[in-house]
Coordinates of C-alpha atoms in Angstrom, one line a residue:
X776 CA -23.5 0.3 2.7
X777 CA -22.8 -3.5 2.2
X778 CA -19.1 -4.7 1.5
X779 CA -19.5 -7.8 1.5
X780 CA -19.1 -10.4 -1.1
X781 CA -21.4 -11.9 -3.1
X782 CA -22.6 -15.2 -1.5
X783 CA -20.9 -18.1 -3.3
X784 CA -17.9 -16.2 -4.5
X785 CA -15.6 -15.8 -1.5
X786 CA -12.8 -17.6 -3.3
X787 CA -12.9 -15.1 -6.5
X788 CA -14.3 -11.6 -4.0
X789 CA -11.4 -12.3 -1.4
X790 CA -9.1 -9.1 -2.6
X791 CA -10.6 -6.8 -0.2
X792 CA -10.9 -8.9 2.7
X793 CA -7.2 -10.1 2.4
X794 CA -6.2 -6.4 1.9
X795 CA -7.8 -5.4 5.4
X796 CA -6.7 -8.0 7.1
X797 CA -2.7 -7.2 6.8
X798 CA -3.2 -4.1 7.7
X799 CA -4.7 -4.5 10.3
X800 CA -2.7 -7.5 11.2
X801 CA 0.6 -4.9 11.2
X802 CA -1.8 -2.8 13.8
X803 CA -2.4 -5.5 16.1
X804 CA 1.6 -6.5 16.6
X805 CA 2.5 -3.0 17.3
X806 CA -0.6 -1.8 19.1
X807 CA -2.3 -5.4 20.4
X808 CA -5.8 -4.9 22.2
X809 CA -5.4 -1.2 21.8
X810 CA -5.5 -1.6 17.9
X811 CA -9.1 -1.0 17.1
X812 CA -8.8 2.6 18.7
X813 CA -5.7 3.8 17.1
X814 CA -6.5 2.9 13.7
X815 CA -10.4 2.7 11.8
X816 CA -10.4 0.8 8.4
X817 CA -12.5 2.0 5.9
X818 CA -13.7 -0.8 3.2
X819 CA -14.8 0.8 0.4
X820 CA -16.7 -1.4 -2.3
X821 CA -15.6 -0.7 -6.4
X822 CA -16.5 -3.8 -7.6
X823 CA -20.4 -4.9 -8.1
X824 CA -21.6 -8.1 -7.7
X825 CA -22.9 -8.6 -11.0
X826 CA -19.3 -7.8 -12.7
X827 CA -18.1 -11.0 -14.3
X828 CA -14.2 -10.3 -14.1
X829 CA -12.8 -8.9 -10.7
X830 CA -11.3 -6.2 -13.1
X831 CA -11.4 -2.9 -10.6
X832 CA -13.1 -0.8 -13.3
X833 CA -14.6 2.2 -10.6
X834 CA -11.2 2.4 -7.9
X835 CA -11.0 6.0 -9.2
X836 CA -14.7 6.5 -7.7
X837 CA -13.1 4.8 -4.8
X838 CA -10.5 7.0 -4.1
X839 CA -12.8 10.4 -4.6
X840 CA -15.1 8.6 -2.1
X841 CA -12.3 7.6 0.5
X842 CA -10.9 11.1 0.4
X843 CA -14.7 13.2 0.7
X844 CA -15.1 10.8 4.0
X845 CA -12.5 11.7 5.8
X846 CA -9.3 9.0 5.0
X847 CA -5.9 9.7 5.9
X848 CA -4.3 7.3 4.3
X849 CA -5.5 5.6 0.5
X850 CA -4.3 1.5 0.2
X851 CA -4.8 1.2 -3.6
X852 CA -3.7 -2.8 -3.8
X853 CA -4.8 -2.9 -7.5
X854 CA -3.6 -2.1 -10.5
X855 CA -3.6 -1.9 -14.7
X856 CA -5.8 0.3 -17.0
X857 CA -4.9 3.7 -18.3
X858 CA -6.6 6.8 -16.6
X859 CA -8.1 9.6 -18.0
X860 CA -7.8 13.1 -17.0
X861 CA -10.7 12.9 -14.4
X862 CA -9.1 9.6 -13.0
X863 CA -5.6 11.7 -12.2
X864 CA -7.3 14.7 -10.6
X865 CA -8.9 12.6 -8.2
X866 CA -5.3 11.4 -6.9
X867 CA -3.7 14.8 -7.7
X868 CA -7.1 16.3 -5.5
X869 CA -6.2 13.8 -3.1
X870 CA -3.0 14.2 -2.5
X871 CA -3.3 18.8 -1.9
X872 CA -5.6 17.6 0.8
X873 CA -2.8 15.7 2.6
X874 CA -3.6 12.4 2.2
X875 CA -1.0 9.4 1.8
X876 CA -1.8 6.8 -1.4
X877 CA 0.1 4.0 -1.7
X878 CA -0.6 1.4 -5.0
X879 CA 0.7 -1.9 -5.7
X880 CA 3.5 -1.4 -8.6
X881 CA 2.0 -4.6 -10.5
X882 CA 2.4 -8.0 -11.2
X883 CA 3.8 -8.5 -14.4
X884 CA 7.6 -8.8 -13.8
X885 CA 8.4 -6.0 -16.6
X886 CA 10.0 -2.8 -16.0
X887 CA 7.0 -0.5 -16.1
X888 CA 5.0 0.6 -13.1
X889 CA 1.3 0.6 -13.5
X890 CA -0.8 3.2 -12.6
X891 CA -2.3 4.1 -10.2
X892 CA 1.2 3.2 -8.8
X893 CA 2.8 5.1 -11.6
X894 CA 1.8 8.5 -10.3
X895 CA 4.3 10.6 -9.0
X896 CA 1.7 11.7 -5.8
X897 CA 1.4 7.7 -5.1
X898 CA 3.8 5.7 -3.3
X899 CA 4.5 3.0 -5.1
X900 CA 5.5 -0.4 -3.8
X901 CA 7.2 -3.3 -5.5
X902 CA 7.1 -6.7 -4.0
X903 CA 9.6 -9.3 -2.5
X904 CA 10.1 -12.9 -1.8
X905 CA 11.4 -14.8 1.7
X906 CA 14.8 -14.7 0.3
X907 CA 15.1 -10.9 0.5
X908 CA 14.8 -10.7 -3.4
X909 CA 12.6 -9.6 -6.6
X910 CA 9.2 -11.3 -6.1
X911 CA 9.0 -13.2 -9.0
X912 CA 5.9 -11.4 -10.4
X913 CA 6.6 -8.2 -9.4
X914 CA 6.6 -5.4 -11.5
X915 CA 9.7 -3.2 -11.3
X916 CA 11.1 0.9 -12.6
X917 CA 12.1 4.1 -11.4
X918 CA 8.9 4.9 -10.0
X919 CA 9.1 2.5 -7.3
X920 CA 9.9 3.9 -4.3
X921 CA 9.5 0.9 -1.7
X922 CA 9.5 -2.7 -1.5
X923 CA 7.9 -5.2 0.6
X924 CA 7.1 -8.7 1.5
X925 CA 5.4 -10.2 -1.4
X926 CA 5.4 -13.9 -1.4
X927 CA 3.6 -16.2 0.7
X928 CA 1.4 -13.5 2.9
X929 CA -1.1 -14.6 4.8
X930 CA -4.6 -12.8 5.6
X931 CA -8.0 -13.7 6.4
X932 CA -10.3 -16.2 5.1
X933 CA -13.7 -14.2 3.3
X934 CA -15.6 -16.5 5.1
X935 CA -13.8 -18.2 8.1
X936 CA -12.9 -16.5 11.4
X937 CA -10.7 -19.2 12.6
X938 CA -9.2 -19.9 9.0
X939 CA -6.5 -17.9 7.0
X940 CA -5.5 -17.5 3.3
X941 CA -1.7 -17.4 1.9
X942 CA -1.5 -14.8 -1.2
X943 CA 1.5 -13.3 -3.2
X944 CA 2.2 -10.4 -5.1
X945 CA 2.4 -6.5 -4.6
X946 CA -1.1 -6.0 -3.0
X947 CA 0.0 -7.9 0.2
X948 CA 3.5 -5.6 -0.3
X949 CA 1.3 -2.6 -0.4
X950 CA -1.2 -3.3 2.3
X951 CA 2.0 -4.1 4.7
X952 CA 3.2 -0.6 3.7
X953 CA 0.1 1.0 4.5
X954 CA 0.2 -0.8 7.7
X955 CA 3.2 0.8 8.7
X956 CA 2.2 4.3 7.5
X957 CA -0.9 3.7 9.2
X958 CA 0.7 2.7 12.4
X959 CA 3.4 6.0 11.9
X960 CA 0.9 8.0 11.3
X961 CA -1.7 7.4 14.2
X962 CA 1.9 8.6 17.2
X963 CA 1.3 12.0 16.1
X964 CA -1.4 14.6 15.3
X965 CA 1.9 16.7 13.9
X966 CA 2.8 14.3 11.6
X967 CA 1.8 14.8 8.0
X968 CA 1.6 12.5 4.8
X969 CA 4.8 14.0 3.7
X970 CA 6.5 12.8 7.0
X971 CA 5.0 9.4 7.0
X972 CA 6.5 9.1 3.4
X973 CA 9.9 10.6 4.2
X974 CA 10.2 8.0 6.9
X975 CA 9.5 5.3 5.6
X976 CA 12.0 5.5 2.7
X977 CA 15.0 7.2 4.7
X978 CA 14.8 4.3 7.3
X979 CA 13.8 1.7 5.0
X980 CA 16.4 -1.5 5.1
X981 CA 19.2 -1.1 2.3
X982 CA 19.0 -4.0 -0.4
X983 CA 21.7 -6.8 -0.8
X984 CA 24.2 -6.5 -3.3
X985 CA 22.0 -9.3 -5.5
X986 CA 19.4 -6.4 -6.3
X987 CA 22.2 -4.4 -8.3
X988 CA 20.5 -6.1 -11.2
X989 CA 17.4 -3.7 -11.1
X990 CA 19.9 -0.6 -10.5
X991 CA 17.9 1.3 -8.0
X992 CA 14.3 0.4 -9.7
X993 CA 12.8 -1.5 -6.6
X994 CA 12.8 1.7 -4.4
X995 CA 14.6 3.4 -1.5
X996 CA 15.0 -0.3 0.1
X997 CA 12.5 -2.6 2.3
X998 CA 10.1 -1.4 4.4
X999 CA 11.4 -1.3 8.2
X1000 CA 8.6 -0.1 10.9
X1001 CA 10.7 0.0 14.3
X1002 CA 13.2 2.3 12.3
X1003 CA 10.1 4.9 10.3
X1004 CA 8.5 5.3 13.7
X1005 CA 12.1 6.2 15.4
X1006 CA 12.7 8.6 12.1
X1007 CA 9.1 10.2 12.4
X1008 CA 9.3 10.5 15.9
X1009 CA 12.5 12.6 16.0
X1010 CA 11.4 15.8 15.0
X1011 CA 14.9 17.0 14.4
X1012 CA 15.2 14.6 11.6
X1013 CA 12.2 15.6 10.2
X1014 CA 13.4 19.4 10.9
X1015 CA 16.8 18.9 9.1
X1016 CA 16.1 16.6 6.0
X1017 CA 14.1 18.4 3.6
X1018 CA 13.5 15.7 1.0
X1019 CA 13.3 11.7 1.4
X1020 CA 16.1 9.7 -0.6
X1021 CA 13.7 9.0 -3.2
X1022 CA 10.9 11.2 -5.2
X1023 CA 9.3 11.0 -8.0

């Protein structure tokens, strides 16, 4: 199949390119050459090139066709729309089959989490700026359960190899996240979804006393790889805590 983007439209068709460059961008610092053979990307195409508006009208399609072709883990940086019934089986379906999703909480700074994000089997990932606060765009509530990086994030150019793009808001927050999980993930064939998750938001970095304005609605804390790989790769910890701080 052909994932690329329609010739003359790199600067509107970038998402997906950007998206797979950070994480694999998080790979390559942990893992450098060896990257490529610890962790496979798999682009997965939901947008045609006739559509006149980027709006991500088949990611549902997306995730029933990551999951039947063998993904571990399920990056949805997108977000808006309201699912039907068939749209949430596919993530509930998902999710019994031990796969991680993570979505991008939204960009609309207001205090509602959009789906797919919303979903309690979908981690959810709000987004923050260089000064260790609330990106401004991000979206923010209860059903966050980690934050990220958010602002100024730079990824590949659609078109360039030896050029780079600088992007903002909760994709590049999520695709960092699934990074990490990604990176957790691939240190042990024991390690589950449920472990990847649990690690991440037990050993994320608490937030500053400046984010007691959102009262706990920007997640667990910040996303800290060095300590989720030392938390998934003591099994006692994973032995003795039954639940991460945060569900939903």
């Amino acid at each position: 199949e052909d994932v690329s983007h329609p010739d003359g439209l790199s600067q509107v068709y970038y998402h997906g390119t950007y998206i797979a460059s950070i994480i694999a961008k998080v790979a390559s610092i942990h893992y450098g050459q060896e990257a490529s053979r610890k962790i496979k990307i798999m682009p997965v195409k939901v947008l045609s090139d006739l559509a006149s508006k980027t709006y991500i009208r088949d990611g549902y399609k997306g995730i029933r066709y990551a999951m039947e072709n063998g993904a571990d883990i399920i990056c949805l940086a997108w977000s808006g729309g309201n699912p039907g019934p068939e749209d949430l089986e596919v993530i509930h379906e998902a999710h019994r089959k031990g796969i991680l999703l993570i979505g991008s909480a939204g960009n609309f700074n207001e205090e509602r989490v959009q789906y797919p994000a919303a979903d309690p089997e979908v981690l959810a990932v709000a987004g923050i700026n260089r000064s260790f606060r609330k990106e401004t765009h991000s979206s923010y509530g209860m059903e966050v359960d980690l934050a990220a990086p958010a602002e100024h994030v730079k990824g590949a150019h659609p078109e360039k190899d030896n050029a780079y793009i600088e992007d903002r808001g909760t994709s590049a927050a999520t695709a960092l996240v699934t990074g990490c999980a990604a990176v957790i993930l691939s240190k042990g064939e024991d390690l589950k979804n449920t472990d990847v998750k649990e690690s991440l938001l037990n050993a994320s970095t608490p937030f500053g006393k400046h984010f007691s304005t959102y009262g706990g609605k920007m997640g667990a804390g910040i996303a800290h790889l060095e300590n989720a790989l030392d938390y998934a790769l003591n099994k006692e910890n994973r032995i003795n805590h039954f639940s991460p701080l945060r569900s939903k």
